[in-house]
mmCIF file of C-alpha atoms in Angstrom:
data_model
loop_
_atom_site.group_PDB
_atom_site.id
_atom_site.type_symbol
_atom_site.label_atom_id
_atom_site.label_comp_id
_atom_site.label_asym_id
_atom_site.label_seq_id
_atom_site.Cartn_x
_atom_site.Cartn_y
_atom_site.Cartn_z
ATOM 1 C CA GLY A 1308 -16.607 11.122 0.507
ATOM 2 C CA ALA A 1309 -18.521 13.743 -1.409
ATOM 3 C CA GLY A 1310 -21.893 12.718 -0.034
ATOM 4 C CA VAL A 1311 -23.668 10.344 2.287
ATOM 5 C CA SER A 1312 -23.458 6.839 0.919
ATOM 6 C CA GLN A 1313 -25.892 4.078 1.827
ATOM 7 C CA SER A 1314 -25.719 0.422 0.964
ATOM 8 C CA PRO A 1315 -27.276 -1.678 -0.245
ATOM 9 C CA ARG A 1316 -29.506 0.459 -2.413
ATOM 10 C CA TYR A 1317 -32.168 -2.262 -2.452
ATOM 11 C CA LYS A 1318 -32.662 -5.225 -0.169
ATOM 12 C CA VAL A 1319 -35.238 -7.989 -0.353
ATOM 13 C CA ALA A 1320 -35.467 -10.050 2.799
ATOM 14 C CA LYS A 1321 -37.578 -13.039 3.705
ATOM 15 C CA ARG A 1322 -39.747 -12.596 6.750
ATOM 16 C CA GLY A 1323 -37.739 -13.544 9.816
ATOM 17 C CA GLN A 1324 -34.374 -12.782 8.231
ATOM 18 C CA ASP A 1325 -31.914 -10.358 9.832
ATOM 19 C CA VAL A 1326 -30.691 -7.412 7.759
ATOM 20 C CA ALA A 1327 -27.921 -4.837 8.147
ATOM 21 C CA LEU A 1328 -28.019 -1.470 6.429
ATOM 22 C CA ARG A 1329 -24.906 0.647 6.164
ATOM 23 C CA CYS A 1330 -24.427 4.402 6.148
ATOM 24 C CA ASP A 1331 -21.183 6.198 5.282
ATOM 25 C CA PRO A 1332 -21.595 9.820 6.347
ATOM 26 C CA ILE A 1333 -19.664 12.775 5.031
ATOM 27 C CA SER A 1334 -16.174 12.682 6.486
ATOM 28 C CA GLY A 1335 -15.960 14.781 9.616
ATOM 29 C CA HIS A 1336 -19.712 15.042 10.199
ATOM 30 C CA VAL A 1337 -20.266 14.425 13.884
ATOM 31 C CA SER A 1338 -24.018 13.946 13.713
ATOM 32 C CA LEU A 1339 -25.701 10.995 12.032
ATOM 33 C CA PHE A 1340 -29.408 10.262 11.809
ATOM 34 C CA TRP A 1341 -31.549 7.355 10.669
ATOM 35 C CA TYR A 1342 -35.099 7.763 9.383
ATOM 36 C CA GLN A 1343 -37.741 5.331 8.130
ATOM 37 C CA GLN A 1344 -40.013 6.299 5.255
ATOM 38 C CA ALA A 1345 -43.017 4.128 4.459
ATOM 39 C CA LEU A 1346 -44.511 4.291 0.988
ATOM 40 C CA GLY A 1347 -46.413 7.533 0.446
ATOM 41 C CA GLN A 1348 -45.488 8.910 3.856
ATOM 42 C CA GLY A 1349 -42.991 11.410 5.171
ATOM 43 C CA PRO A 1350 -39.864 10.112 6.886
ATOM 44 C CA GLU A 1351 -39.996 9.294 10.582
ATOM 45 C CA PHE A 1352 -37.118 9.642 13.006
ATOM 46 C CA LEU A 1353 -35.458 6.465 14.257
ATOM 47 C CA THR A 1354 -32.217 7.372 16.013
ATOM 48 C CA TYR A 1355 -29.408 9.932 16.291
ATOM 49 C CA PHE A 1356 -25.679 9.692 16.972
ATOM 50 C CA GLN A 1357 -23.208 12.332 17.935
ATOM 51 C CA ASN A 1358 -19.848 10.788 17.142
ATOM 52 C CA GLU A 1359 -20.089 7.272 18.557
ATOM 53 C CA ALA A 1360 -22.674 8.125 21.194
ATOM 54 C CA GLN A 1361 -26.280 7.239 20.487
ATOM 55 C CA LEU A 1362 -27.996 10.248 22.022
ATOM 56 C CA ASP A 1363 -31.571 9.518 21.013
ATOM 57 C CA LYS A 1364 -33.109 6.202 20.047
ATOM 58 C CA SER A 1365 -36.666 7.106 20.897
ATOM 59 C CA GLY A 1366 -37.878 6.469 17.352
ATOM 60 C CA LEU A 1367 -36.795 2.851 17.069
ATOM 61 C CA PRO A 1368 -40.105 0.979 16.698
ATOM 62 C CA SER A 1369 -39.151 -2.172 18.575
ATOM 63 C CA ASP A 1370 -36.248 -3.981 20.175
ATOM 64 C CA ARG A 1371 -35.708 -5.735 16.853
ATOM 65 C CA PHE A 1372 -34.108 -2.510 15.633
ATOM 66 C CA PHE A 1373 -30.554 -1.752 16.674
ATOM 67 C CA ALA A 1374 -28.118 0.899 15.435
ATOM 68 C CA GLU A 1375 -24.444 1.415 16.092
ATOM 69 C CA ARG A 1376 -21.655 3.760 15.127
ATOM 70 C CA PRO A 1377 -18.668 2.266 16.969
ATOM 71 C CA GLU A 1378 -15.926 4.556 15.650
ATOM 72 C CA GLY A 1379 -17.974 7.668 15.116
ATOM 73 C CA SER A 1380 -18.062 7.400 11.340
ATOM 74 C CA VAL A 1381 -19.814 4.509 9.561
ATOM 75 C CA SER A 1382 -23.130 3.462 11.062
ATOM 76 C CA THR A 1383 -25.091 0.255 10.730
ATOM 77 C CA LEU A 1384 -28.816 -0.154 11.277
ATOM 78 C CA LYS A 1385 -29.686 -3.757 12.035
ATOM 79 C CA ILE A 1386 -33.160 -5.208 11.947
ATOM 80 C CA GLN A 1387 -33.638 -8.634 13.445
ATOM 81 C CA ARG A 1388 -36.400 -11.078 12.500
ATOM 82 C CA THR A 1389 -37.780 -8.753 9.827
ATOM 83 C CA GLN A 1390 -41.530 -8.372 9.484
ATOM 84 C CA GLN A 1391 -43.569 -7.144 6.522
ATOM 85 C CA GLU A 1392 -44.280 -3.870 8.284
ATOM 86 C CA ASP A 1393 -40.540 -3.160 8.245
ATOM 87 C CA SER A 1394 -40.734 -2.662 4.470
ATOM 88 C CA ALA A 1395 -39.757 0.954 3.874
ATOM 89 C CA VAL A 1396 -36.972 3.202 2.669
ATOM 90 C CA TYR A 1397 -34.352 3.706 5.369
ATOM 91 C CA LEU A 1398 -32.688 7.076 5.074
ATOM 92 C CA CYS A 1399 -29.446 8.174 6.665
ATOM 93 C CA ALA A 1400 -28.371 11.795 7.043
ATOM 94 C CA SER A 1401 -25.339 13.491 8.507
ATOM 95 C CA SER A 1402 -24.552 16.975 9.687
ATOM 96 C CA ALA A 1403 -21.504 18.927 10.811
ATOM 97 C CA GLY A 1404 -23.366 19.983 13.934
ATOM 98 C CA GLN A 1405 -26.445 21.467 15.486
ATOM 99 C CA TYR A 1406 -26.388 24.677 13.495
ATOM 100 C CA TYR A 1407 -25.647 23.108 10.134
ATOM 101 C CA GLY A 1408 -27.905 21.647 7.496
ATOM 102 C CA TYR A 1409 -28.314 17.951 6.846
ATOM 103 C CA THR A 1410 -27.074 15.872 3.918
ATOM 104 C CA PHE A 1411 -29.170 12.845 3.138
ATOM 105 C CA GLY A 1412 -28.181 9.595 1.508
ATOM 106 C CA SER A 1413 -30.234 8.017 -1.277
ATOM 107 C CA GLY A 1414 -31.698 5.493 1.102
ATOM 108 C CA THR A 1415 -31.997 1.722 1.244
ATOM 109 C CA ARG A 1416 -35.306 0.338 0.044
ATOM 110 C CA LEU A 1417 -36.098 -2.720 2.156
ATOM 111 C CA THR A 1418 -38.807 -5.101 1.012
ATOM 112 C CA VAL A 1419 -39.771 -7.933 3.333
ATOM 113 C CA VAL A 1420 -41.561 -10.787 1.587
ATOM 114 C CA LYS B 1076 -54.101 16.023 13.775
ATOM 115 C CA ASN B 1077 -50.528 15.919 12.511
ATOM 116 C CA GLU B 1078 -48.048 18.183 14.220
ATOM 117 C CA VAL B 1079 -46.781 19.358 10.814
ATOM 118 C CA GLU B 1080 -49.299 20.088 8.093
ATOM 119 C CA GLN B 1081 -48.436 20.973 4.537
ATOM 120 C CA SER B 1082 -50.602 22.438 1.823
ATOM 121 C CA PRO B 1083 -51.359 21.781 -0.872
ATOM 122 C CA GLN B 1084 -50.793 18.015 -1.005
ATOM 123 C CA ASN B 1085 -50.466 18.126 -4.775
ATOM 124 C CA LEU B 1086 -49.672 21.052 -7.021
ATOM 125 C CA THR B 1087 -49.505 21.289 -10.791
ATOM 126 C CA ALA B 1088 -48.051 24.417 -12.347
ATOM 127 C CA GLN B 1089 -47.029 25.692 -15.756
ATOM 128 C CA GLU B 1090 -43.400 26.474 -16.393
ATOM 129 C CA GLY B 1091 -42.599 30.001 -15.293
ATOM 130 C CA GLU B 1092 -45.269 30.235 -12.620
ATOM 131 C CA PHE B 1093 -44.568 31.446 -9.093
ATOM 132 C CA ILE B 1094 -45.184 28.635 -6.622
ATOM 133 C CA THR B 1095 -45.916 28.698 -2.900
ATOM 134 C CA ILE B 1096 -45.976 25.705 -0.591
ATOM 135 C CA ASN B 1097 -47.157 26.178 2.973
ATOM 136 C CA CYS B 1098 -46.231 24.490 6.234
ATOM 137 C CA SER B 1099 -47.988 24.932 9.565
ATOM 138 C CA TYR B 1100 -46.892 23.312 12.798
ATOM 139 C CA SER B 1101 -48.393 23.033 16.241
ATOM 140 C CA VAL B 1102 -45.323 22.528 18.436
ATOM 141 C CA GLY B 1103 -42.630 24.874 19.655
ATOM 142 C CA ILE B 1104 -39.633 24.481 17.426
ATOM 143 C CA SER B 1105 -35.937 25.222 17.399
ATOM 144 C CA ALA B 1106 -35.514 24.825 13.636
ATOM 145 C CA LEU B 1107 -37.486 24.144 10.476
ATOM 146 C CA HIS B 1108 -36.183 22.359 7.395
ATOM 147 C CA TRP B 1109 -37.355 22.374 3.810
ATOM 148 C CA LEU B 1110 -36.337 19.259 1.898
ATOM 149 C CA GLN B 1111 -36.702 18.173 -1.719
ATOM 150 C CA GLN B 1112 -37.237 14.530 -2.609
ATOM 151 C CA HIS B 1113 -37.038 13.273 -6.177
ATOM 152 C CA PRO B 1114 -38.490 9.984 -7.459
ATOM 153 C CA GLY B 1115 -36.111 7.237 -6.405
ATOM 154 C CA GLY B 1116 -35.887 8.560 -2.871
ATOM 155 C CA GLY B 1117 -32.926 10.934 -2.737
ATOM 156 C CA ILE B 1118 -33.497 13.859 -0.376
ATOM 157 C CA VAL B 1119 -31.803 17.211 -0.720
ATOM 158 C CA SER B 1120 -31.810 19.694 2.123
ATOM 159 C CA LEU B 1121 -32.882 23.074 0.785
ATOM 160 C CA PHE B 1122 -33.068 25.270 3.863
ATOM 161 C CA MET B 1123 -32.747 25.155 7.607
ATOM 162 C CA LEU B 1124 -34.167 28.217 9.308
ATOM 163 C CA SER B 1125 -35.295 29.382 12.710
ATOM 164 C CA SER B 1126 -36.365 32.924 11.872
ATOM 165 C CA GLY B 1127 -36.864 35.340 9.018
ATOM 166 C CA LYS B 1128 -36.139 34.494 5.435
ATOM 167 C CA LYS B 1129 -33.525 32.696 3.370
ATOM 168 C CA LYS B 1130 -32.948 32.767 -0.379
ATOM 169 C CA HIS B 1131 -31.002 30.423 -2.615
ATOM 170 C CA GLY B 1132 -31.280 30.949 -6.337
ATOM 171 C CA ARG B 1133 -34.955 30.761 -7.298
ATOM 172 C CA LEU B 1134 -35.967 29.375 -3.916
ATOM 173 C CA ILE B 1135 -37.093 31.487 -0.983
ATOM 174 C CA ALA B 1136 -38.088 30.199 2.454
ATOM 175 C CA THR B 1137 -39.798 32.270 5.109
ATOM 176 C CA ILE B 1138 -40.869 31.508 8.643
ATOM 177 C CA ASN B 1139 -43.166 33.282 11.081
ATOM 178 C CA ILE B 1140 -42.473 31.895 14.532
ATOM 179 C CA GLN B 1141 -45.438 33.633 16.169
ATOM 180 C CA GLU B 1142 -47.877 32.211 13.641
ATOM 181 C CA LYS B 1143 -46.083 28.823 13.482
ATOM 182 C CA HIS B 1144 -46.026 28.958 9.734
ATOM 183 C CA SER B 1145 -43.442 28.687 6.984
ATOM 184 C CA SER B 1146 -43.629 29.047 3.228
ATOM 185 C CA LEU B 1147 -41.410 27.838 0.425
ATOM 186 C CA HIS B 1148 -41.556 29.895 -2.759
ATOM 187 C CA ILE B 1149 -40.208 28.962 -6.169
ATOM 188 C CA THR B 1150 -39.874 31.756 -8.692
ATOM 189 C CA ALA B 1151 -39.868 31.129 -12.455
ATOM 190 C CA SER B 1152 -40.658 27.439 -11.951
ATOM 191 C CA HIS B 1153 -39.141 24.853 -14.282
ATOM 192 C CA PRO B 1154 -39.977 21.212 -15.001
ATOM 193 C CA ARG B 1155 -36.809 20.161 -13.170
ATOM 194 C CA ASP B 1156 -38.372 21.581 -9.985
ATOM 195 C CA SER B 1157 -40.873 18.699 -10.100
ATOM 196 C CA ALA B 1158 -40.395 16.788 -6.866
ATOM 197 C CA VAL B 1159 -41.911 16.258 -3.438
ATOM 198 C CA TYR B 1160 -41.185 19.117 -1.051
ATOM 199 C CA ILE B 1161 -41.138 18.203 2.612
ATOM 200 C CA CYS B 1162 -41.306 20.461 5.647
ATOM 201 C CA ALA B 1163 -39.749 19.112 8.844
ATOM 202 C CA VAL B 1164 -39.412 20.686 12.277
ATOM 203 C CA ARG B 1165 -37.178 20.029 15.220
ATOM 204 C CA GLY B 1166 -39.164 20.406 18.417
ATOM 205 C CA ALA B 1167 -37.873 22.869 20.981
ATOM 206 C CA GLY B 1168 -37.168 20.083 23.433
ATOM 207 C CA GLY B 1169 -36.161 17.493 20.914
ATOM 208 C CA SER B 1170 -32.737 16.154 20.095
ATOM 209 C CA GLN B 1171 -30.929 17.403 17.033
ATOM 210 C CA GLY B 1172 -32.067 14.712 14.667
ATOM 211 C CA ASN B 1173 -35.536 14.142 16.038
ATOM 212 C CA LEU B 1174 -37.406 15.829 13.226
ATOM 213 C CA ILE B 1175 -41.167 15.756 12.736
ATOM 214 C CA PHE B 1176 -41.927 15.566 9.043
ATOM 215 C CA GLY B 1177 -44.900 16.738 7.049
ATOM 216 C CA LYS B 1178 -46.365 14.387 4.473
ATOM 217 C CA GLY B 1179 -44.928 16.424 1.627
ATOM 218 C CA THR B 1180 -46.257 18.428 -1.294
ATOM 219 C CA LYS B 1181 -45.958 16.799 -4.690
ATOM 220 C CA LEU B 1182 -45.127 19.452 -7.273
ATOM 221 C CA SER B 1183 -45.384 18.871 -10.989
ATOM 222 C CA VAL B 1184 -44.257 21.638 -13.330
ATOM 223 C CA LYS B 1185 -45.433 21.249 -16.928
ATOM 224 C CA PRO B 1186 -43.453 22.674 -19.839
#
């Protein structure tokens, strides 16, 4: 596609519910990144894929967070047993490689009630 | 102390003014990004640089590796430039996507 597409755009989840957030990167982009942005804060790194390999997951805040990119294109960020502190905008970005710029999606705003 | 500091936090300018946003960082880096975020969350990547200066239209980004400092300049500012501008660095030992973000500078350009 022309850009990075994220869905859903908004998600309201009840505390304890599992959620899945989807990212469709630009076709052919090998690198894919997930970031979490709390209200009024800058984004924070969660995890990074190169093709289907998850090369860095050091930013995932707990084992309730899990990301996958099984075929090296679409990625899903799953949050199990959501908590209120998980409320944030989840941003996905993709890149053609290490020496290229990033293209960000519009984000998924998750609200846990 | 944050590893990436931006100044000012908020900036109001009149249309046509020359604007400078500063970013200082305390870690060794392999790249620095300037990003633009509009209300509603969408982020646009403006520049990625590791040395020198880059220019795109009315935007200019500079970096001084020795001083660990970067600036984003906007010439002939316009109300449509109103947004949050975010500086982010990739640490020298970090993976490609492991960026450290500043808190952003909120720019408002008045007509």
